[in-house]
Short mmCIF file of C-alpha atoms in Angstrom, two decimals:
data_model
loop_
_atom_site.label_atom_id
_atom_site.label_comp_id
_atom_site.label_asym_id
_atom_site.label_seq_id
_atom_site.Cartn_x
_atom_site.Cartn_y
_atom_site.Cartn_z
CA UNK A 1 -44.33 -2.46 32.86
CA UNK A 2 -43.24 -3.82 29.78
CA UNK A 3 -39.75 -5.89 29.66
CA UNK A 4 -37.07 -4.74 27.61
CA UNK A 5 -33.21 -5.44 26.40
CA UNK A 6 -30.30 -3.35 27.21
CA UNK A 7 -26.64 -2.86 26.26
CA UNK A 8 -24.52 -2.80 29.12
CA UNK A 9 -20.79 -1.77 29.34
CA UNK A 10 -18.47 -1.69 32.20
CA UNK A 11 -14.78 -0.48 31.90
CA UNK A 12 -12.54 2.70 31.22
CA UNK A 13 -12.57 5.11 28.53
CA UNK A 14 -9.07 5.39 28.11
CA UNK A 15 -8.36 1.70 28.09
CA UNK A 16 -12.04 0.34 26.91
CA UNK A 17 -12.63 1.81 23.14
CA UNK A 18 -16.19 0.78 22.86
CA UNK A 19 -17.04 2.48 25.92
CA UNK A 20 -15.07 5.49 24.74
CA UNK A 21 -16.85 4.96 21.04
CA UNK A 22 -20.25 5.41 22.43
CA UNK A 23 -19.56 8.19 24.74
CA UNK A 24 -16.85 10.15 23.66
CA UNK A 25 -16.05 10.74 27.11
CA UNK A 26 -12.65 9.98 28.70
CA UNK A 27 -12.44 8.65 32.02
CA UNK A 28 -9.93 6.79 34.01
CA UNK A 29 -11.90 4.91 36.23
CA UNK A 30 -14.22 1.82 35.29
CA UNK A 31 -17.91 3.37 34.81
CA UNK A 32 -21.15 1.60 33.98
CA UNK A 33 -22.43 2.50 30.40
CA UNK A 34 -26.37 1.35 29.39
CA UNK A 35 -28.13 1.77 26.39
CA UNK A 36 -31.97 0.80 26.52
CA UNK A 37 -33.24 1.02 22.98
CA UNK A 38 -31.59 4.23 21.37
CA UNK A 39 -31.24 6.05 24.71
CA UNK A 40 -27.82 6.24 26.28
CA UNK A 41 -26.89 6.56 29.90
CA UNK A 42 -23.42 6.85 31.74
CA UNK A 43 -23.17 5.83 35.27
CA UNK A 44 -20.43 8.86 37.06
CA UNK A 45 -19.82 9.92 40.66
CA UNK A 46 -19.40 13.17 41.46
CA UNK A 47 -15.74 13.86 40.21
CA UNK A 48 -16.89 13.43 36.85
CA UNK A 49 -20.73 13.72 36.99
CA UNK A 50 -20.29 17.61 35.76
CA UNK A 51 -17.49 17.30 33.28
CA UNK A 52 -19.73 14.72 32.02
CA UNK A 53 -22.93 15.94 31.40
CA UNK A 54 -20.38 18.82 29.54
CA UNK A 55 -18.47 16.58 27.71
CA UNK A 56 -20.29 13.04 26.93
CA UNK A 57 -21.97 12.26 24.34
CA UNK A 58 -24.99 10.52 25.98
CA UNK A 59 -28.89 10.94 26.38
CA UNK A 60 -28.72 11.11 30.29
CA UNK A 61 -25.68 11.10 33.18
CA UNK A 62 -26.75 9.10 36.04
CA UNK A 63 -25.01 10.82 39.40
CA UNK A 64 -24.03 7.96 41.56
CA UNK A 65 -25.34 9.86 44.33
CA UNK A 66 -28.34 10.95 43.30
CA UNK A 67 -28.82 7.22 42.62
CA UNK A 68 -27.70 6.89 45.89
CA UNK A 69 -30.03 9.15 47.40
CA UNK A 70 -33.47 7.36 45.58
CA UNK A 71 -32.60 3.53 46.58
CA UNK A 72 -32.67 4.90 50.54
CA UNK A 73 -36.32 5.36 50.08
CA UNK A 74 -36.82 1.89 49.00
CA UNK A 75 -34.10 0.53 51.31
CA UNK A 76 -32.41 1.06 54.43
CA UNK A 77 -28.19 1.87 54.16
CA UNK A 78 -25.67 4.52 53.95
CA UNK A 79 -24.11 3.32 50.79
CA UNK A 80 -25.16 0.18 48.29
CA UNK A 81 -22.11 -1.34 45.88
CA UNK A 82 -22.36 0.24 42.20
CA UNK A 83 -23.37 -3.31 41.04
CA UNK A 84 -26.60 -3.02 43.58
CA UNK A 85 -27.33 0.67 41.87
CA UNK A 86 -27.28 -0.67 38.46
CA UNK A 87 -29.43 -3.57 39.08
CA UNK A 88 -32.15 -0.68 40.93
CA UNK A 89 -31.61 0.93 37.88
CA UNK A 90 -32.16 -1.23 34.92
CA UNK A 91 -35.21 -2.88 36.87
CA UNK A 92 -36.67 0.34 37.23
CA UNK A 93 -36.59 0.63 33.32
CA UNK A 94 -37.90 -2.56 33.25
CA UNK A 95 -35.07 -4.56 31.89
CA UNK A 96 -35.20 -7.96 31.84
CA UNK A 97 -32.47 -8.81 29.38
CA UNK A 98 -28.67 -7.50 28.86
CA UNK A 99 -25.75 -7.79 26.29
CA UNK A 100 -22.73 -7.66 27.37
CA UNK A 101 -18.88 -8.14 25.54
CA UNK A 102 -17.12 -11.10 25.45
CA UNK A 103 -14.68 -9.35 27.69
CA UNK A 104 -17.19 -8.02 30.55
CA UNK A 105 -16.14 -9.27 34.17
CA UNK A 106 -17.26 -12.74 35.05
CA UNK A 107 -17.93 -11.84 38.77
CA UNK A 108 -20.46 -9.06 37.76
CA UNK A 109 -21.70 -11.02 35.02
CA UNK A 110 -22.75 -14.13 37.32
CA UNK A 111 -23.95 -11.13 39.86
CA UNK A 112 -26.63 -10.24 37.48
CA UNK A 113 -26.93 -13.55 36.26
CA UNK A 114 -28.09 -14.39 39.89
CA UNK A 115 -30.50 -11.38 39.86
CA UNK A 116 -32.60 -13.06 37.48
CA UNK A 117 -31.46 -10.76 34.24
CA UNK A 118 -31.32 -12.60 30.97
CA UNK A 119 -27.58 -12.40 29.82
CA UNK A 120 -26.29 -12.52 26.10
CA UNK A 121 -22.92 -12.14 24.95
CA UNK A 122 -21.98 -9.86 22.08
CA UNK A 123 -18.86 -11.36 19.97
CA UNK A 124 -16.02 -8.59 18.88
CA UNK A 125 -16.78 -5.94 17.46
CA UNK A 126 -19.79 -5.16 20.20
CA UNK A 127 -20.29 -1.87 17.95
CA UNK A 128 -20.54 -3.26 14.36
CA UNK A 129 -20.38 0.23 13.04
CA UNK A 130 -16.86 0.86 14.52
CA UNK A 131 -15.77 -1.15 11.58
CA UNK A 132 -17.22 1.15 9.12
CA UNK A 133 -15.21 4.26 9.06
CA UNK A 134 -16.73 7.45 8.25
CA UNK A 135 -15.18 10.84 6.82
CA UNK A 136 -14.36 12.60 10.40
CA UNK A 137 -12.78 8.31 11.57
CA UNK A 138 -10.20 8.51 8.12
CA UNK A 139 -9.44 12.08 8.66
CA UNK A 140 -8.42 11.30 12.14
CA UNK A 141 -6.32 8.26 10.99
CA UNK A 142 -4.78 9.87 8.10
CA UNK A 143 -3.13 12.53 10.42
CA UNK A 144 -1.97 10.03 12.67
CA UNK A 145 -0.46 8.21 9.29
CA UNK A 146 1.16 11.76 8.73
CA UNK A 147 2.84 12.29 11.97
CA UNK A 148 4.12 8.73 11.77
CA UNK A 149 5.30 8.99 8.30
CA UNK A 150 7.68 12.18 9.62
CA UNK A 151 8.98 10.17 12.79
CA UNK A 152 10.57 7.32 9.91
CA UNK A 153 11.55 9.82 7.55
CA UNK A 154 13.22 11.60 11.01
CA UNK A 155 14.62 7.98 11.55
CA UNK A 156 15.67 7.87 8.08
CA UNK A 157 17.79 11.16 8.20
CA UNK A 158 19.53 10.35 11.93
CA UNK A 159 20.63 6.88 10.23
CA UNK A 160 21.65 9.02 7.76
CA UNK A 161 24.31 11.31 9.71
CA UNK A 162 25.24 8.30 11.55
CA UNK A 163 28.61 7.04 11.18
CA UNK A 164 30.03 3.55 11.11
CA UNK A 165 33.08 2.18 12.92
CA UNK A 166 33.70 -1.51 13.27
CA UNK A 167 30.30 -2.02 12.27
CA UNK A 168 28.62 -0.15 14.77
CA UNK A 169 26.87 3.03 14.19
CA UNK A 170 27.82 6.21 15.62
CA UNK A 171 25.61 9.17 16.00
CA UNK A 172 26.59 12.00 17.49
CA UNK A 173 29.98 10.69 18.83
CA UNK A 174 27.94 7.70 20.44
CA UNK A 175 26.94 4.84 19.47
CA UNK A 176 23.20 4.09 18.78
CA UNK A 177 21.20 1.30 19.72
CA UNK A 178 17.46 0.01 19.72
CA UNK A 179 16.57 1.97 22.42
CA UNK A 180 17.90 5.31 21.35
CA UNK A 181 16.38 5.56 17.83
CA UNK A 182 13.65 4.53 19.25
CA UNK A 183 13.22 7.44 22.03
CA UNK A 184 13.94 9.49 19.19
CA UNK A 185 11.28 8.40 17.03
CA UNK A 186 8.76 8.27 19.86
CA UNK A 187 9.77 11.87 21.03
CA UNK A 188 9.29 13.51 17.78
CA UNK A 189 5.70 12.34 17.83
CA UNK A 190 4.82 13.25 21.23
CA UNK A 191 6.30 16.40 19.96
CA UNK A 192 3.59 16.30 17.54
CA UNK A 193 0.41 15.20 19.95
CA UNK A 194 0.54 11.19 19.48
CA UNK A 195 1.97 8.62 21.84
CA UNK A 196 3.96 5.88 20.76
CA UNK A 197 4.04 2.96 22.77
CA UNK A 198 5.84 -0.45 22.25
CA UNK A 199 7.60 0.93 19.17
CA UNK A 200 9.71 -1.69 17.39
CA UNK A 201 13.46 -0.89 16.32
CA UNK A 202 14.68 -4.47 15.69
CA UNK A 203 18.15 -4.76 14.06
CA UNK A 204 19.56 -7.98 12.56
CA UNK A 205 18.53 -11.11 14.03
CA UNK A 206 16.31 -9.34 16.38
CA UNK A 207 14.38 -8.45 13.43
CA UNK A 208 13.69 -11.96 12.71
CA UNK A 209 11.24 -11.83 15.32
CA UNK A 210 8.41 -9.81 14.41
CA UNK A 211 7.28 -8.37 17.44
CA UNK A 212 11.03 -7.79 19.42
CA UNK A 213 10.82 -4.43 20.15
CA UNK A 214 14.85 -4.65 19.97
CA UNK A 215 17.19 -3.86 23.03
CA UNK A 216 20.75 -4.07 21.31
CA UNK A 217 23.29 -1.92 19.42
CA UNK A 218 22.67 -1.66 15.80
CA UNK A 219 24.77 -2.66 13.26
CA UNK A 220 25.95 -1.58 10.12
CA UNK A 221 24.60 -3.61 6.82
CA UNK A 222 21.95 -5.36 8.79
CA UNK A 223 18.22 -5.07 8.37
CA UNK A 224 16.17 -2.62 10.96
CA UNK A 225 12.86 -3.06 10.99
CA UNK A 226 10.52 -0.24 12.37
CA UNK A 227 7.42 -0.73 13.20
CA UNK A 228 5.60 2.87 15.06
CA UNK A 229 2.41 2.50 15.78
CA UNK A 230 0.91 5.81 17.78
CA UNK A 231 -1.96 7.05 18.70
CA UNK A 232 -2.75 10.47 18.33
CA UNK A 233 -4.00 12.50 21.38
CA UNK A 234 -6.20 14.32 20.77
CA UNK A 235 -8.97 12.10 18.54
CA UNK A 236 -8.09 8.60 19.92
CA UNK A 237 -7.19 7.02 16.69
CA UNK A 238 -4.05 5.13 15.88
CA UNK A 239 -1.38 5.03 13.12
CA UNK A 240 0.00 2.12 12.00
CA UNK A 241 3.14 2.28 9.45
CA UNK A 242 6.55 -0.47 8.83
CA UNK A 243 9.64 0.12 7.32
CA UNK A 244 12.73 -2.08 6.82
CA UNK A 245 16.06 -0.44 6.59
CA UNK A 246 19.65 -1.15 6.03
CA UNK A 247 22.37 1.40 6.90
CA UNK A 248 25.48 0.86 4.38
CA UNK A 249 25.05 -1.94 2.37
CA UNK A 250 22.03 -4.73 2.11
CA UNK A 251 23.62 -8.49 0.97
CA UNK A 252 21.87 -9.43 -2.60
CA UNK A 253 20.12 -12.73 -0.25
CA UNK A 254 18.39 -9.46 2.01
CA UNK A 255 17.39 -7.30 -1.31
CA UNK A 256 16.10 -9.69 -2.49
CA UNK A 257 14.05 -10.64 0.61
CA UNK A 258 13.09 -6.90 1.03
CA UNK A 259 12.04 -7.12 -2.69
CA UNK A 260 9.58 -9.53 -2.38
CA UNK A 261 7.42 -8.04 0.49
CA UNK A 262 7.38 -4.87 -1.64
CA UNK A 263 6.07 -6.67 -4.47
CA UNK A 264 3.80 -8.46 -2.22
CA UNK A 265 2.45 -5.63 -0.59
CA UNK A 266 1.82 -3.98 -3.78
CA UNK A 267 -0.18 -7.06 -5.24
CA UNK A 268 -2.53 -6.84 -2.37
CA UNK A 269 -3.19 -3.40 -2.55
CA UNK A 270 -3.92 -4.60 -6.48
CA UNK A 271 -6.52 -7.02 -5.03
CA UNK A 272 -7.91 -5.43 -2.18
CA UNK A 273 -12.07 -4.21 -2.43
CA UNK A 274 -15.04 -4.11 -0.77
CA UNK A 275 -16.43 -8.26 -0.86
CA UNK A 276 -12.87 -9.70 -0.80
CA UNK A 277 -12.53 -12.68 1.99
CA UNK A 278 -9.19 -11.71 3.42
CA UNK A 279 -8.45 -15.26 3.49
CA UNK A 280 -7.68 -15.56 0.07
CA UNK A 281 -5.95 -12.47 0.05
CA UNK A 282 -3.39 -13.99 2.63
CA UNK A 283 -3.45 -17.06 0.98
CA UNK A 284 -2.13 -15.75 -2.12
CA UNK A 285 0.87 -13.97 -0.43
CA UNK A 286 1.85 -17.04 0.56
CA UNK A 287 1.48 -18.74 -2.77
CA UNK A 288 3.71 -15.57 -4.08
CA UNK A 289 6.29 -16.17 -1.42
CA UNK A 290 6.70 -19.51 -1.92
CA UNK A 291 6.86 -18.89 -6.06
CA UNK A 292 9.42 -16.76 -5.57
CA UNK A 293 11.47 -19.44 -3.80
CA UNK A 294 10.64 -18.13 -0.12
CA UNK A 295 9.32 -21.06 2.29
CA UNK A 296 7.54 -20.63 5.68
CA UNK A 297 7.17 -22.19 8.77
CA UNK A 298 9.19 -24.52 11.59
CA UNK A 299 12.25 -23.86 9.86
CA UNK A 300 15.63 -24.74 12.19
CA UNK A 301 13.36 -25.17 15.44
CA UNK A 302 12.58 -21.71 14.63
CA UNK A 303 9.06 -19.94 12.87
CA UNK A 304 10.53 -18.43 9.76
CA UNK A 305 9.16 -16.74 6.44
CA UNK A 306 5.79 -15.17 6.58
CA UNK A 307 4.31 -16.41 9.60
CA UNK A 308 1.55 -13.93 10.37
CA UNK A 309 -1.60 -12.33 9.09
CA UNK A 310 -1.23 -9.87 5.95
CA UNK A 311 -3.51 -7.05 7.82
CA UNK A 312 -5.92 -6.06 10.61
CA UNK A 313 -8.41 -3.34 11.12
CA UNK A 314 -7.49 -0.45 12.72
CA UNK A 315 -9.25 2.64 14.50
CA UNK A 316 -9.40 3.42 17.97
CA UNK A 317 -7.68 0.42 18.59
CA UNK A 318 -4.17 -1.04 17.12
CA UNK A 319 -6.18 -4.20 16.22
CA UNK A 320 -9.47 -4.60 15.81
CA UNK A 321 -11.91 -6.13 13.16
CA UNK A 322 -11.58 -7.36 10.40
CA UNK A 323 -8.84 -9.94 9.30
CA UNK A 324 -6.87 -10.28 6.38
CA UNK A 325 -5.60 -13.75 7.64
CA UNK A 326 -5.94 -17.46 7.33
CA UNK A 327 -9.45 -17.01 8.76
CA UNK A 328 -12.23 -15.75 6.57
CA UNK A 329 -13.51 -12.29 6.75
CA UNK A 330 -15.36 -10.50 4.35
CA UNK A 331 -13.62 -7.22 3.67
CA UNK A 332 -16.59 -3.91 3.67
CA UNK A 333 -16.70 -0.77 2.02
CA UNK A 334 -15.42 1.81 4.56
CA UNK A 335 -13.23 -0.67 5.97
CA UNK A 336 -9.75 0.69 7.52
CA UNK A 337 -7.32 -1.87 7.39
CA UNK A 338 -3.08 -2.46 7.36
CA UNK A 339 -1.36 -4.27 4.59
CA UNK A 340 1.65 -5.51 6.09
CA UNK A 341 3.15 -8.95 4.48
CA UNK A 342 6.93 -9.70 5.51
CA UNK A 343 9.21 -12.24 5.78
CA UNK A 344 11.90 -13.32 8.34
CA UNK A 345 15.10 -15.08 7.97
CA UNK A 346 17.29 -16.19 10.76
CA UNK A 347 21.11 -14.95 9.30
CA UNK A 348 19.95 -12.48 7.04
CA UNK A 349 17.39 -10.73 9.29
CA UNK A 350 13.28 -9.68 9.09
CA UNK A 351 11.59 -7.37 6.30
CA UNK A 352 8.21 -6.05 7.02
CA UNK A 353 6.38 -3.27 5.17
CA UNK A 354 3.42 -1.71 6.22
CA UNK A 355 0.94 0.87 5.11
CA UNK A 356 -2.84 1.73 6.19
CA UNK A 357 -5.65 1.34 3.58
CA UNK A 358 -9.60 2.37 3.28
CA UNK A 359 -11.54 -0.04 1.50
CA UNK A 360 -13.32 1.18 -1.56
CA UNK A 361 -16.07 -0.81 -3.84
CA UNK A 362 -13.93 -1.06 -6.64
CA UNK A 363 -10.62 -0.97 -4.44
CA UNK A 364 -8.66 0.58 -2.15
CA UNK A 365 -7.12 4.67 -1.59
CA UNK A 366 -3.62 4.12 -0.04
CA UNK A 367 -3.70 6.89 3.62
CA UNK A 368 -0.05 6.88 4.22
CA UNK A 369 2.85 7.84 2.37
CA UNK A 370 6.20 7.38 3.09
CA UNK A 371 9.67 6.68 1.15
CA UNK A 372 10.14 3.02 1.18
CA UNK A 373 13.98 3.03 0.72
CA UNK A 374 16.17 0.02 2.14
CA UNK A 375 19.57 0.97 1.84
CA UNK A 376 20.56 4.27 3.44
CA UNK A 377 24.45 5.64 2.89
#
């Protein structure tokens, strides 16, 4: 029999996007995935083997226990380990070599490795199309972008009835904190078929951390930074949107702040095309910032400024390829990506923007809209 490669993927659909990518299948248990050329086949057991061969979107389904069944002819047992089953299998196709991702188990991985199969690792992304986005992949994402555009504008009207007394706010009679505007914003979009998870309401000098999801009272004349990040239900793809926010009155140090990642954001969106290394893009936020009078780094003991990447890729997961970043990646037509520059101040407090892109040859189309207001009465 003649030797030949395969792609092999172990995991769960609902955590695991390449598996779910190449299957469209959700499952919440770890499954074996194999492609041998241009033929797919998913390993199930018989919860799932009939909803699967339904559902997935895969050449063959490969019941455990029909597996099962054809490896007690060749050897005696009641039951063989899944890792056994897949090695019958793939040497009954003749494999003799597998890919795997960077993140495949190191026990199974040396199992094989032990069986005498050729292993080669596939660097992120293990699907270089998933980078590419086509038609149906923005459509997706753009709703998402909707849904999360109408949870800050929701944000932006409760800040708006809220009240202030001794610089707390007030809505409602109570008085409202991190974690409440943030179950309201995550409620509205589960009302709306996406789940929001790790959603970041950061007031003041919580916001000067960029990934404190904040866990105190918020205060009037202070900076909030959102950040809401869903994914929607139903197709798997995730939103990805930032606002900054003051209720009452901004100080003219903090305008001026929130100014200049609105200008920055709005230069790279100016710069941003197919063939662009996102390096330089990044780099010349920085040189903006720093024209503008805005340093960065170990400031105090303390990161401050603009201390992370400018954007990432973004699909069917939150981050994924490629970087806009101090690392060089060439940007590609089709590409989905964030453009989210900010900077962070310890005593005035953090200002990130953020908006999803699609990567054009001569540019970029802008998929979300919403207001980008800082002061709210």
């Amino acid at each position: 029999m003649k030797k030949s490669s395969a792609l092999l993927l172990y995991g769960d659909s609902e955590n695991n996007a390449d598996l779910y990518y190449a299957t469209k299948f959700l499952v919440p248990d770890p499954v074996y995935f194999v492609q041998i050329k241009n033929k797919k086949y998913l390993f199930l057991n018989d919860l799932e083997v009939d909803r699967g061969r339904s559902e997935s979107q895969v050449d063959e389904v490969v019941s455990i226990s029909e597996l099962t069944e054809k490896l007690k002819k060749v050897k005696k047992a009641k039951a063989f380990p899944l890792l056994e089953l897949l090695e019958f299998f793939l040497k009954e196709k003749g494999v003799s070599a597998i890919t795997i991702p960077h993140n495949f188990p190191a026990y199974s991985a040396q199992k094989l490795k032990n069986k005498k199969f050729k292993l080669q690792f596939q660097a992120d992304p293990f699907w270089p199309t998933r980078v590419i986005k086509n038609q149906e992949e923005k459509k997706n994402i753009k709703l998402a972008l909707k849904h999360t555009a109408n949870a800050i504008k929701r944000a932006y009207a409760i800040l708006a009835e809220c009240g202030i007394k001794k610089n707390l706010l007030y809505y409602k009679g109570k008085k409202l904190g991190s974690e409440g505007l943030r179950s309201l914003i995550d409620l509205y979009l589960f009302e709306q078929g996406c789940l929001a998870q790790q959603t970041i309401v950061a007031g003041g000098e919580q916001g000067v951390d960029p990934h404190n999801r904040g866990d105190a009272l918020l205060h009037a004349h202070e900076s909030i930074v959102m950040d809401v990040f869903p994914r929607h239900i139903a197709s798997r793809y995730y939103a990805d949107m930032s606002r900054t926010v003051v209720k009452g009155k901004a100080s003219p140090q903090l305008k001026k702040q929130w100014q200049a990642v609105k200008e920055a954001q709005e230069w790279t969106m100016a710069h941003l095309k197919a063939g662009v290394n996102g390096r330089k893009i990044h780099e010349g936020i920085l040189k903006l910032f720093e024209k503008k009078g805005f340093k960065s780094g170990n400031i105090n003991g303390r990161m401050q400024g603009f201390f992370h990447g400018t954007g990432h890729g973004l699909g069917l997961d939150i981050h994924e390829a490629p970087r806009i970043s101090k690392f060089d990646h060439t940007l590609k037509e089709g590409t989905v990506v964030t453009v989210e520059p900010g900077l962070y101040y310890s005593g005035v407090g953090g200002v990130r923007i953020e908006d999803v892109v699609y990567i054009t040859k001569d540019g970029c189309e802008i998929l979300s809209s919403c207001p980008k207001i800082l002061e709210i009465e």
